[in-house]
Amino acid sequence: MFSLVSHSSLFSAWASGIATGMGLFAVVGAQSAFILRQGLMRAHLTSVLLICALIDAVFILASVWGLQAVTARLPGLSQAILWFGVSFLLWYAFQSARRALTHTGGLVAAQQAVPSRRGALLGAAGFSLLNPHFWLDMMVVGSLADRFEEARMGFAVGALTASIVWLAILGTGSRLFAPLFSNPRAWRVLDGIIAVIMVCLALGLAYKGV
């Protein structure tokens, strides 16, 4: 009977973790836009997806194990991440806007401008760890997991499952849409949209930080 109840509780926690994770992660934010562009350029996409999944796994588990206690002891950490994030997003918005204004080729030109693997991995890490929304999501995951008590790790695994599913959707989607971006105009539109998204996110974060 105990085993049956335990398995039922774990499944319930896991399902709740998936639902919560999809609600939190399945948005077109800074990280999603970066992954889509890397995928469309066919530039180190697998490495980018792996590093994003690894970061999500580490911090989802850490949030369940007490990340809130760490940020409570270091109140300045949240502010530092916020303003680093604002600066990072504005810098990337500037780069995207410049590409939107100067693109002269389609997919071939984009592939010629592919950053190194190291640069792609640093970008993926930056869009995760320097994004205050990422930390807020982790706090939410940790808080909700506590409600499941002994089954909270099931919730964490569910949230991680949602993260992996969303990353897989982004990776697959970028591959499917790559042929459309043989047109230079499509790249200019994409980079223009990314620039607007980054600026809006940065301004929203800055407004909250004032």
Coordinates of C-alpha atoms in Angstrom, one line a residue:
M1 CA 0.0 0.0 0.0
F2 CA 2.8 2.4 0.9
S3 CA 4.6 1.7 -2.4
L4 CA 1.4 2.3 -4.3
V5 CA 0.7 5.6 -2.5
S6 CA 4.4 6.6 -3.0
H7 CA 4.3 5.9 -6.7
S8 CA 1.0 7.8 -7.1
S9 CA 2.4 10.8 -5.3
L10 CA 5.5 10.8 -7.4
F11 CA 3.5 10.6 -10.6
S12 CA 1.2 13.4 -9.5
A13 CA 4.3 15.6 -8.6
W14 CA 5.9 14.7 -11.9
A15 CA 2.8 15.7 -13.9
S16 CA 2.5 18.9 -12.0
G17 CA 6.1 19.6 -12.7
I18 CA 5.6 19.2 -16.4
A19 CA 2.6 21.5 -16.4
T20 CA 4.4 24.1 -14.4
G21 CA 7.6 23.8 -16.5
M22 CA 5.8 24.2 -19.8
G23 CA 3.9 27.2 -18.4
L24 CA 7.2 28.8 -17.3
F25 CA 9.6 27.8 -20.1
A26 CA 7.5 27.6 -23.2
V27 CA 7.8 31.2 -24.1
V28 CA 9.6 33.1 -26.9
G29 CA 12.1 34.9 -24.6
A30 CA 15.8 35.7 -24.9
Q31 CA 17.0 32.2 -24.6
S32 CA 14.5 30.8 -27.1
A33 CA 15.3 33.5 -29.7
F34 CA 19.0 32.7 -29.4
I35 CA 18.4 29.0 -29.8
L36 CA 16.2 29.5 -32.8
R37 CA 18.8 31.7 -34.5
Q38 CA 21.6 29.2 -33.8
G39 CA 19.4 26.4 -35.3
L40 CA 18.5 28.4 -38.4
M41 CA 22.3 29.0 -38.9
R42 CA 22.9 25.3 -38.3
A43 CA 25.6 26.6 -35.9
H44 CA 26.5 24.3 -33.0
L45 CA 22.8 23.7 -32.2
T46 CA 23.3 20.4 -30.4
S47 CA 26.0 21.9 -28.2
V48 CA 23.7 24.8 -27.4
L49 CA 20.8 22.6 -26.6
L50 CA 22.9 20.4 -24.3
I51 CA 24.4 23.3 -22.3
C52 CA 20.9 24.8 -21.9
A53 CA 19.5 21.5 -20.7
L54 CA 22.4 21.0 -18.3
I55 CA 22.0 24.4 -16.8
D56 CA 18.3 23.9 -16.4
A57 CA 18.9 20.5 -14.8
V58 CA 21.4 21.9 -12.3
F59 CA 19.3 24.9 -11.3
I60 CA 16.0 23.0 -11.2
L61 CA 17.5 20.5 -8.8
A62 CA 19.3 23.3 -6.8
S63 CA 16.0 25.2 -6.5
V64 CA 14.4 22.2 -4.9
W65 CA 17.3 21.7 -2.6
G66 CA 17.3 25.3 -1.3
L67 CA 18.3 27.9 -3.9
Q68 CA 15.9 30.3 -2.2
A69 CA 17.9 30.1 1.0
V70 CA 21.0 31.2 -0.9
T71 CA 19.4 34.2 -2.5
A72 CA 17.9 35.2 0.8
R73 CA 21.4 35.3 2.3
L74 CA 22.7 37.3 -0.6
P75 CA 20.1 39.9 -1.4
G76 CA 22.5 41.8 -3.6
L77 CA 22.8 38.8 -6.0
S78 CA 19.4 39.4 -7.5
Q79 CA 20.1 43.0 -8.3
A80 CA 23.5 42.2 -9.8
I81 CA 22.0 39.6 -12.0
L82 CA 19.2 42.0 -13.1
W83 CA 21.5 44.8 -14.2
F84 CA 24.0 42.4 -15.9
G85 CA 21.0 40.9 -17.7
V86 CA 19.7 44.3 -18.8
S87 CA 23.2 45.1 -20.2
F88 CA 23.5 41.7 -21.9
L89 CA 20.1 42.0 -23.5
L90 CA 20.7 45.5 -24.8
W91 CA 24.1 44.4 -26.2
Y92 CA 22.5 41.5 -28.1
A93 CA 19.6 43.8 -29.3
F94 CA 22.2 46.1 -30.8
Q95 CA 23.9 43.2 -32.5
S96 CA 20.6 41.9 -33.9
A97 CA 19.6 45.4 -35.1
R98 CA 22.9 45.9 -36.8
R99 CA 22.5 42.5 -38.6
A100 CA 18.9 43.5 -39.6
L101 CA 20.2 46.7 -41.3
T102 CA 23.3 45.2 -43.0
H103 CA 22.4 41.7 -44.1
T104 CA 23.3 41.1 -47.7
G105 CA 22.9 37.3 -47.9
G106 CA 20.6 34.6 -46.7
L107 CA 21.4 31.3 -45.1
V108 CA 24.9 31.2 -46.7
A109 CA 25.9 34.6 -45.4
A110 CA 24.6 33.6 -41.9
Q111 CA 26.6 30.4 -41.9
Q112 CA 29.7 32.4 -42.8
A113 CA 29.1 34.5 -39.8
V114 CA 28.7 31.6 -37.4
P115 CA 30.5 32.1 -34.1
S116 CA 32.9 29.5 -32.7
R117 CA 31.6 26.7 -30.6
R118 CA 33.0 28.4 -27.5
G119 CA 31.2 31.6 -28.4
A120 CA 27.9 29.8 -29.0
L121 CA 28.2 28.0 -25.6
L122 CA 29.0 31.3 -23.8
G123 CA 26.0 32.8 -25.5
A124 CA 23.8 30.0 -24.4
A125 CA 25.1 30.2 -20.8
G126 CA 24.7 34.0 -20.8
F127 CA 21.1 33.9 -22.0
S128 CA 20.3 31.5 -19.1
L129 CA 22.4 32.7 -16.2
L130 CA 22.3 36.4 -16.9
N131 CA 18.5 36.4 -17.4
P132 CA 16.6 37.4 -14.3
H133 CA 13.5 35.6 -15.7
F134 CA 15.5 32.4 -15.5
W135 CA 16.2 32.9 -11.8
L136 CA 12.6 33.9 -11.1
D137 CA 11.4 30.7 -12.8
M138 CA 13.8 28.7 -10.6
M139 CA 12.4 30.3 -7.5
V140 CA 8.9 29.4 -8.6
V141 CA 9.9 25.8 -9.3
G142 CA 11.5 25.5 -5.8
S143 CA 8.5 27.0 -4.0
L144 CA 6.0 24.8 -5.8
A145 CA 8.1 21.7 -5.3
D146 CA 8.1 22.2 -1.5
R147 CA 4.3 21.6 -1.5
F148 CA 4.9 18.0 -2.5
E149 CA 7.2 17.3 0.5
E150 CA 8.7 13.8 0.0
A151 CA 7.7 13.7 -3.6
R152 CA 9.3 17.1 -4.5
M153 CA 12.0 15.5 -6.5
G154 CA 9.3 14.1 -8.7
F155 CA 8.2 17.6 -9.3
A156 CA 11.7 18.6 -10.2
V157 CA 12.0 15.8 -12.7
G158 CA 8.7 16.9 -14.2
A159 CA 10.0 20.5 -14.6
L160 CA 13.2 19.2 -16.2
T161 CA 11.1 17.0 -18.6
A162 CA 9.3 20.1 -19.6
S163 CA 12.5 22.0 -20.2
I164 CA 13.9 19.2 -22.4
V165 CA 10.7 19.0 -24.4
W166 CA 10.7 22.7 -25.0
L167 CA 14.3 22.7 -26.0
A168 CA 13.6 19.8 -28.4
I169 CA 10.7 21.7 -29.9
L170 CA 12.9 24.8 -30.5
G171 CA 15.7 22.7 -32.0
T172 CA 13.4 20.8 -34.3
G173 CA 11.4 23.9 -35.3
S174 CA 14.5 25.8 -36.3
R175 CA 15.6 22.9 -38.5
L176 CA 12.3 22.7 -40.2
F177 CA 12.2 26.4 -40.9
A178 CA 15.8 26.7 -42.1
P179 CA 14.9 26.4 -45.8
L180 CA 12.7 29.5 -45.6
F181 CA 15.7 31.5 -44.5
S182 CA 17.5 31.2 -47.8
N183 CA 15.9 34.6 -48.5
P184 CA 18.0 37.5 -47.1
R185 CA 14.8 39.4 -46.3
A186 CA 13.7 36.7 -43.9
W187 CA 16.9 37.0 -41.9
R188 CA 16.5 40.8 -41.7
V189 CA 13.0 40.4 -40.4
L190 CA 14.0 37.7 -37.9
D191 CA 16.9 39.8 -36.6
G192 CA 14.6 42.9 -36.4
I193 CA 12.1 40.9 -34.3
I194 CA 14.8 39.6 -32.1
A195 CA 16.2 43.1 -31.5
V196 CA 12.7 44.3 -30.5
I197 CA 12.2 41.3 -28.2
M198 CA 15.5 41.9 -26.5
V199 CA 14.9 45.7 -26.0
C200 CA 11.4 45.0 -24.6
L201 CA 12.8 42.5 -22.1
A202 CA 15.7 44.8 -21.1
L203 CA 13.4 47.8 -20.6
G204 CA 10.9 45.6 -18.6
L205 CA 13.8 44.4 -16.4
A206 CA 15.2 47.9 -16.0
Y207 CA 11.8 49.2 -15.0
K208 CA 11.4 46.5 -12.3
G209 CA 14.9 47.3 -11.0
V210 CA 14.4 51.1 -10.6

